[in-house]
C-alpha cells in the first residue's frame, strides 16, 4: 500500500533502487543532492535490494550525513520492480521520480523544473535524457544547461493514439496521488521491460502530461547494464518478461479495437515496437525449435502474429517466424554478430 500521509512541504520523493551499485552509487547520490532543492522540500529514498557488495554501507553513510534528506531501506534480493514498489510505499512527496543507481543528473535540473514547468494540474512532468554507451562516453562533452521549452502538453490516451509513450520511467515526475488513486505499481517478477509495462498502465489512466526539452538525465549504459546481459538464465527470464508485456499490450488493443480505432492502432504500433528488443533476447537464447514453435503459438493465441509492420524490420521478423525450423541458425548468426558488435563498440 502506498503511503497516503500528507506532508505538504515535501515536493518530491526520489526513489533509487540499489543492487550491487557500489561503483556508481556515490556519483548518483551526489548528483541528487546537487539538484538545488531545499532540505525538507525533497527526500531521497535508497532501497537496497539485497546487494552483496558495499552498496548498503555507502547508503548508510549518506543517511548518517544527511538524515533529514536520505532514507535507507533494505530487503533480500527481489528485483527492481519489487524494490521500486517498496520505495513508493515509503514516499511522502507530492511527486515521485525514479533514478537508477548507476545513472546521474546534471546539477540544478530539478530546481529548474520546479520553478519553471511544474503545475498543480499535471499528473506527469516529463523531461529528456542522454544515453551514454561506451563509445559515446569517449567523445562526450558534458553540458549542464538545464533550460528547456515545452515540447507538448497532452493526455495519456491521446499520446497512445499517436503511438507516443515514454518507455523510460526515469524521465518523469509522477504525481503520487494519481498513482495511489489508480493503484498503479510495478509488476513483480519482471527482470526487464517493467518500466514499459508500468508506463503503459499509467498512460491508460489518461494522466495530464507535460514534456519539457530539458536534457537532465544521464543514462549510463555500461557493460554491466541489464540491457547488455546475455547469460542464458537471465535471457530466458527476460523473454518471459517480454511475453508478459506483449500479452498486456495485446489485451489492451483488443479491448479498444471496436470502441476506439485510433487507440487500437496506436497501441498496436507500440506493441510491435517492442518486438525488436524482444527478438534480440530470443535470438540471444538457446531456444530449441520446439520451444520457439510453442512461443510462436503463444503469440498467435494472443492475436499478435502475424506482425503488421511493413518496414524492413517487420519483414525480417515475419521471415523468422515463418521459418521456425531455422531458429538455431538464426540464434548462432545473431550471437556471432552481437559479440562482434559489442567488442567493436568497446574499443
PDB file of N, CA, C and O in Angstrom, residues 42-84:
ATOM      1  N   UNK A  42      12.464  17.857  -0.394  1.00  0.00           N
ATOM      2  CA  UNK A  42      12.607  16.596  -1.110  1.00  0.00           C
ATOM      3  C   UNK A  42      13.201  15.534  -0.195  1.00  0.00           C
ATOM      4  O   UNK A  42      13.758  15.827   0.862  1.00  0.00           O
ATOM      5  N   UNK A  43      13.054  14.302  -0.610  1.00  0.00           N
ATOM      6  CA  UNK A  43      13.655  13.182   0.087  1.00  0.00           C
ATOM      7  C   UNK A  43      14.257  12.225  -0.940  1.00  0.00           C
ATOM      8  O   UNK A  43      13.763  12.107  -2.065  1.00  0.00           O
ATOM      9  N   UNK A  44      15.347  11.597  -0.556  1.00  0.00           N
ATOM     10  CA  UNK A  44      15.989  10.574  -1.386  1.00  0.00           C
ATOM     11  C   UNK A  44      15.808   9.241  -0.676  1.00  0.00           C
ATOM     12  O   UNK A  44      16.255   9.070   0.465  1.00  0.00           O
ATOM     13  N   UNK A  45      15.123   8.310  -1.323  1.00  0.00           N
ATOM     14  CA  UNK A  45      14.838   7.003  -0.728  1.00  0.00           C
ATOM     15  C   UNK A  45      15.710   5.967  -1.411  1.00  0.00           C
ATOM     16  O   UNK A  45      15.503   5.619  -2.587  1.00  0.00           O
ATOM     17  N   UNK A  46      16.718   5.482  -0.702  1.00  0.00           N
ATOM     18  CA  UNK A  46      17.622   4.449  -1.213  1.00  0.00           C
ATOM     19  C   UNK A  46      17.117   3.097  -0.731  1.00  0.00           C
ATOM     20  O   UNK A  46      17.036   2.855   0.476  1.00  0.00           O
ATOM     21  N   UNK A  47      16.756   2.227  -1.675  1.00  0.00           N
ATOM     22  CA  UNK A  47      16.207   0.918  -1.319  1.00  0.00           C
ATOM     23  C   UNK A  47      17.183  -0.155  -1.770  1.00  0.00           C
ATOM     24  O   UNK A  47      17.329  -0.422  -2.966  1.00  0.00           O
ATOM     25  N   UNK A  48      17.868  -0.758  -0.802  1.00  0.00           N
ATOM     26  CA  UNK A  48      18.867  -1.778  -1.106  1.00  0.00           C
ATOM     27  C   UNK A  48      18.190  -3.122  -1.363  1.00  0.00           C
ATOM     28  O   UNK A  48      17.485  -3.655  -0.513  1.00  0.00           O
ATOM     29  N   UNK A  49      18.430  -3.658  -2.557  1.00  0.00           N
ATOM     30  CA  UNK A  49      17.789  -4.899  -2.988  1.00  0.00           C
ATOM     31  C   UNK A  49      18.725  -6.098  -2.771  1.00  0.00           C
ATOM     32  O   UNK A  49      19.054  -6.828  -3.707  1.00  0.00           O
ATOM     33  N   UNK A  50      19.164  -6.268  -1.522  1.00  0.00           N
ATOM     34  CA  UNK A  50      19.997  -7.425  -1.197  1.00  0.00           C
ATOM     35  C   UNK A  50      21.376  -7.396  -1.828  1.00  0.00           C
ATOM     36  O   UNK A  50      21.902  -8.447  -2.239  1.00  0.00           O
ATOM     37  N   UNK A  51      21.985  -6.228  -1.916  1.00  0.00           N
ATOM     38  CA  UNK A  51      23.317  -6.118  -2.519  1.00  0.00           C
ATOM     39  C   UNK A  51      24.335  -6.957  -1.755  1.00  0.00           C
ATOM     40  O   UNK A  51      24.268  -7.085  -0.520  1.00  0.00           O
ATOM     41  N   UNK A  52      25.305  -7.504  -2.483  1.00  0.00           N
ATOM     42  CA  UNK A  52      26.368  -8.296  -1.865  1.00  0.00           C
ATOM     43  C   UNK A  52      27.707  -7.552  -1.868  1.00  0.00           C
ATOM     44  O   UNK A  52      28.700  -8.078  -1.379  1.00  0.00           O
ATOM     45  N   UNK A  53      27.721  -6.338  -2.434  1.00  0.00           N
ATOM     46  CA  UNK A  53      28.927  -5.522  -2.383  1.00  0.00           C
ATOM     47  C   UNK A  53      28.780  -4.491  -1.262  1.00  0.00           C
ATOM     48  O   UNK A  53      28.020  -4.708  -0.314  1.00  0.00           O
ATOM     49  N   UNK A  54      29.461  -3.379  -1.351  1.00  0.00           N
ATOM     50  CA  UNK A  54      29.435  -2.377  -0.279  1.00  0.00           C
ATOM     51  C   UNK A  54      28.326  -1.342  -0.450  1.00  0.00           C
ATOM     52  O   UNK A  54      28.349  -0.293   0.209  1.00  0.00           O
ATOM     53  N   UNK A  55      27.341  -1.610  -1.294  1.00  0.00           N
ATOM     54  CA  UNK A  55      26.281  -0.629  -1.564  1.00  0.00           C
ATOM     55  C   UNK A  55      25.533  -0.207  -0.309  1.00  0.00           C
ATOM     56  O   UNK A  55      25.273   0.982  -0.089  1.00  0.00           O
ATOM     57  N   UNK A  56      25.168  -1.171   0.528  1.00  0.00           N
ATOM     58  CA  UNK A  56      24.404  -0.838   1.732  1.00  0.00           C
ATOM     59  C   UNK A  56      25.220   0.048   2.668  1.00  0.00           C
ATOM     60  O   UNK A  56      24.681   0.991   3.265  1.00  0.00           O
ATOM     61  N   UNK A  57      26.512  -0.226   2.800  1.00  0.00           N
ATOM     62  CA  UNK A  57      27.372   0.608   3.648  1.00  0.00           C
ATOM     63  C   UNK A  57      27.437   2.032   3.115  1.00  0.00           C
ATOM     64  O   UNK A  57      27.411   3.004   3.894  1.00  0.00           O
ATOM     65  N   UNK A  58      27.496   2.188   1.807  1.00  0.00           N
ATOM     66  CA  UNK A  58      27.525   3.520   1.196  1.00  0.00           C
ATOM     67  C   UNK A  58      26.201   4.241   1.471  1.00  0.00           C
ATOM     68  O   UNK A  58      26.184   5.420   1.831  1.00  0.00           O
ATOM     69  N   UNK A  59      25.092   3.529   1.312  1.00  0.00           N
ATOM     70  CA  UNK A  59      23.772   4.115   1.599  1.00  0.00           C
ATOM     71  C   UNK A  59      23.695   4.591   3.046  1.00  0.00           C
ATOM     72  O   UNK A  59      23.229   5.703   3.332  1.00  0.00           O
ATOM     73  N   UNK A  60      24.139   3.746   3.963  1.00  0.00           N
ATOM     74  CA  UNK A  60      24.084   4.065   5.388  1.00  0.00           C
ATOM     75  C   UNK A  60      24.935   5.283   5.727  1.00  0.00           C
ATOM     76  O   UNK A  60      24.554   6.123   6.551  1.00  0.00           O
ATOM     77  N   UNK A  61      26.080   5.391   5.059  1.00  0.00           N
ATOM     78  CA  UNK A  61      26.959   6.534   5.283  1.00  0.00           C
ATOM     79  C   UNK A  61      26.280   7.831   4.853  1.00  0.00           C
ATOM     80  O   UNK A  61      26.331   8.847   5.574  1.00  0.00           O
ATOM     81  N   UNK A  62      25.623   7.806   3.695  1.00  0.00           N
ATOM     82  CA  UNK A  62      24.904   9.004   3.235  1.00  0.00           C
ATOM     83  C   UNK A  62      23.752   9.345   4.177  1.00  0.00           C
ATOM     84  O   UNK A  62      23.481  10.522   4.449  1.00  0.00           O
ATOM     85  N   UNK A  63      23.080   8.328   4.676  1.00  0.00           N
ATOM     86  CA  UNK A  63      21.959   8.560   5.591  1.00  0.00           C
ATOM     87  C   UNK A  63      22.429   9.236   6.875  1.00  0.00           C
ATOM     88  O   UNK A  63      21.753  10.127   7.395  1.00  0.00           O
ATOM     89  N   UNK A  64      23.594   8.814   7.380  1.00  0.00           N
ATOM     90  CA  UNK A  64      24.127   9.422   8.605  1.00  0.00           C
ATOM     91  C   UNK A  64      24.566  10.868   8.369  1.00  0.00           C
ATOM     92  O   UNK A  64      24.499  11.700   9.272  1.00  0.00           O
ATOM     93  N   UNK A  65      25.004  11.163   7.143  1.00  0.00           N
ATOM     94  CA  UNK A  65      25.453  12.524   6.819  1.00  0.00           C
ATOM     95  C   UNK A  65      24.285  13.457   6.487  1.00  0.00           C
ATOM     96  O   UNK A  65      24.351  14.659   6.735  1.00  0.00           O
ATOM     97  N   UNK A  66      23.210  12.904   5.920  1.00  0.00           N
ATOM     98  CA  UNK A  66      22.067  13.725   5.503  1.00  0.00           C
ATOM     99  C   UNK A  66      20.770  13.103   6.027  1.00  0.00           C
ATOM    100  O   UNK A  66      19.893  12.709   5.239  1.00  0.00           O
ATOM    101  N   UNK A  67      20.620  13.018   7.342  1.00  0.00           N
ATOM    102  CA  UNK A  67      19.462  12.306   7.915  1.00  0.00           C
ATOM    103  C   UNK A  67      18.119  12.963   7.619  1.00  0.00           C
ATOM    104  O   UNK A  67      17.087  12.292   7.663  1.00  0.00           O
ATOM    105  N   UNK A  68      18.120  14.268   7.337  1.00  0.00           N
ATOM    106  CA  UNK A  68      16.864  14.951   7.042  1.00  0.00           C
ATOM    107  C   UNK A  68      16.420  14.766   5.593  1.00  0.00           C
ATOM    108  O   UNK A  68      15.286  15.110   5.238  1.00  0.00           O
ATOM    109  N   UNK A  69      17.309  14.236   4.766  1.00  0.00           N
ATOM    110  CA  UNK A  69      17.018  14.102   3.338  1.00  0.00           C
ATOM    111  C   UNK A  69      16.976  12.644   2.899  1.00  0.00           C
ATOM    112  O   UNK A  69      16.082  12.239   2.144  1.00  0.00           O
ATOM    113  N   UNK A  70      17.925  11.849   3.382  1.00  0.00           N
ATOM    114  CA  UNK A  70      18.110  10.498   2.858  1.00  0.00           C
ATOM    115  C   UNK A  70      17.550   9.449   3.809  1.00  0.00           C
ATOM    116  O   UNK A  70      17.825   9.453   5.010  1.00  0.00           O
ATOM    117  N   UNK A  71      16.740   8.549   3.249  1.00  0.00           N
ATOM    118  CA  UNK A  71      16.207   7.396   3.972  1.00  0.00           C
ATOM    119  C   UNK A  71      16.740   6.126   3.320  1.00  0.00           C
ATOM    120  O   UNK A  71      16.860   6.064   2.086  1.00  0.00           O
ATOM    121  N   UNK A  72      17.032   5.136   4.124  1.00  0.00           N
ATOM    122  CA  UNK A  72      17.566   3.871   3.602  1.00  0.00           C
ATOM    123  C   UNK A  72      16.699   2.717   4.077  1.00  0.00           C
ATOM    124  O   UNK A  72      16.362   2.622   5.266  1.00  0.00           O
ATOM    125  N   UNK A  73      16.335   1.852   3.148  1.00  0.00           N
ATOM    126  CA  UNK A  73      15.590   0.634   3.459  1.00  0.00           C
ATOM    127  C   UNK A  73      16.288  -0.524   2.760  1.00  0.00           C
ATOM    128  O   UNK A  73      16.951  -0.345   1.736  1.00  0.00           O
ATOM    129  N   UNK A  74      16.129  -1.697   3.319  1.00  0.00           N
ATOM    130  CA  UNK A  74      16.845  -2.847   2.768  1.00  0.00           C
ATOM    131  C   UNK A  74      16.007  -4.115   2.889  1.00  0.00           C
ATOM    132  O   UNK A  74      15.245  -4.288   3.846  1.00  0.00           O
ATOM    133  N   UNK A  75      16.120  -4.987   1.889  1.00  0.00           N
ATOM    134  CA  UNK A  75      15.464  -6.289   1.925  1.00  0.00           C
ATOM    135  C   UNK A  75      16.297  -7.271   1.108  1.00  0.00           C
ATOM    136  O   UNK A  75      17.224  -6.882   0.391  1.00  0.00           O
ATOM    137  N   UNK A  76      15.966  -8.543   1.194  1.00  0.00           N
ATOM    138  CA  UNK A  76      16.670  -9.541   0.392  1.00  0.00           C
ATOM    139  C   UNK A  76      16.356  -9.315  -1.079  1.00  0.00           C
ATOM    140  O   UNK A  76      15.372  -8.675  -1.432  1.00  0.00           O
ATOM    141  N   UNK A  77      17.207  -9.846  -1.938  1.00  0.00           N
ATOM    142  CA  UNK A  77      17.089  -9.592  -3.366  1.00  0.00           C
ATOM    143  C   UNK A  77      15.757 -10.104  -3.937  1.00  0.00           C
ATOM    144  O   UNK A  77      15.453 -11.290  -3.878  1.00  0.00           O
ATOM    145  N   UNK A  78      14.964  -9.148  -4.469  1.00  0.00           N
ATOM    146  CA  UNK A  78      13.661  -9.489  -5.048  1.00  0.00           C
ATOM    147  C   UNK A  78      13.417  -8.818  -6.391  1.00  0.00           C
ATOM    148  O   UNK A  78      12.336  -8.933  -6.955  1.00  0.00           O
ATOM    149  N   UNK A  79      14.400  -8.099  -6.901  1.00  0.00           N
ATOM    150  CA  UNK A  79      14.254  -7.497  -8.214  1.00  0.00           C
ATOM    151  C   UNK A  79      13.852  -6.026  -8.166  1.00  0.00           C
ATOM    152  O   UNK A  79      13.343  -5.532  -7.159  1.00  0.00           O
ATOM    153  N   UNK A  80      14.062  -5.358  -9.297  1.00  0.00           N
ATOM    154  CA  UNK A  80      13.885  -3.907  -9.337  1.00  0.00           C
ATOM    155  C   UNK A  80      12.418  -3.502  -9.213  1.00  0.00           C
ATOM    156  O   UNK A  80      12.106  -2.454  -8.631  1.00  0.00           O
ATOM    157  N   UNK A  81      11.491  -4.303  -9.745  1.00  0.00           N
ATOM    158  CA  UNK A  81      10.069  -3.943  -9.666  1.00  0.00           C
ATOM    159  C   UNK A  81       9.606  -3.927  -8.215  1.00  0.00           C
ATOM    160  O   UNK A  81       8.973  -2.959  -7.754  1.00  0.00           O
ATOM    161  N   UNK A  82       9.907  -4.981  -7.486  1.00  0.00           N
ATOM    162  CA  UNK A  82       9.554  -5.057  -6.066  1.00  0.00           C
ATOM    163  C   UNK A  82      10.207  -3.906  -5.292  1.00  0.00           C
ATOM    164  O   UNK A  82       9.580  -3.275  -4.434  1.00  0.00           O
ATOM    165  N   UNK A  83      11.463  -3.612  -5.635  1.00  0.00           N
ATOM    166  CA  UNK A  83      12.223  -2.587  -4.915  1.00  0.00           C
ATOM    167  C   UNK A  83      11.640  -1.201  -5.155  1.00  0.00           C
ATOM    168  O   UNK A  83      11.521  -0.392  -4.225  1.00  0.00           O
ATOM    169  N   UNK A  84      11.256  -0.902  -6.387  1.00  0.00           N
ATOM    170  CA  UNK A  84      10.623   0.394  -6.658  1.00  0.00           C
ATOM    171  C   UNK A  84       9.281   0.505  -5.939  1.00  0.00           C
ATOM    172  O   UNK A  84       8.922   1.577  -5.427  1.00  0.00           O
TER     173      UNK A  84
END
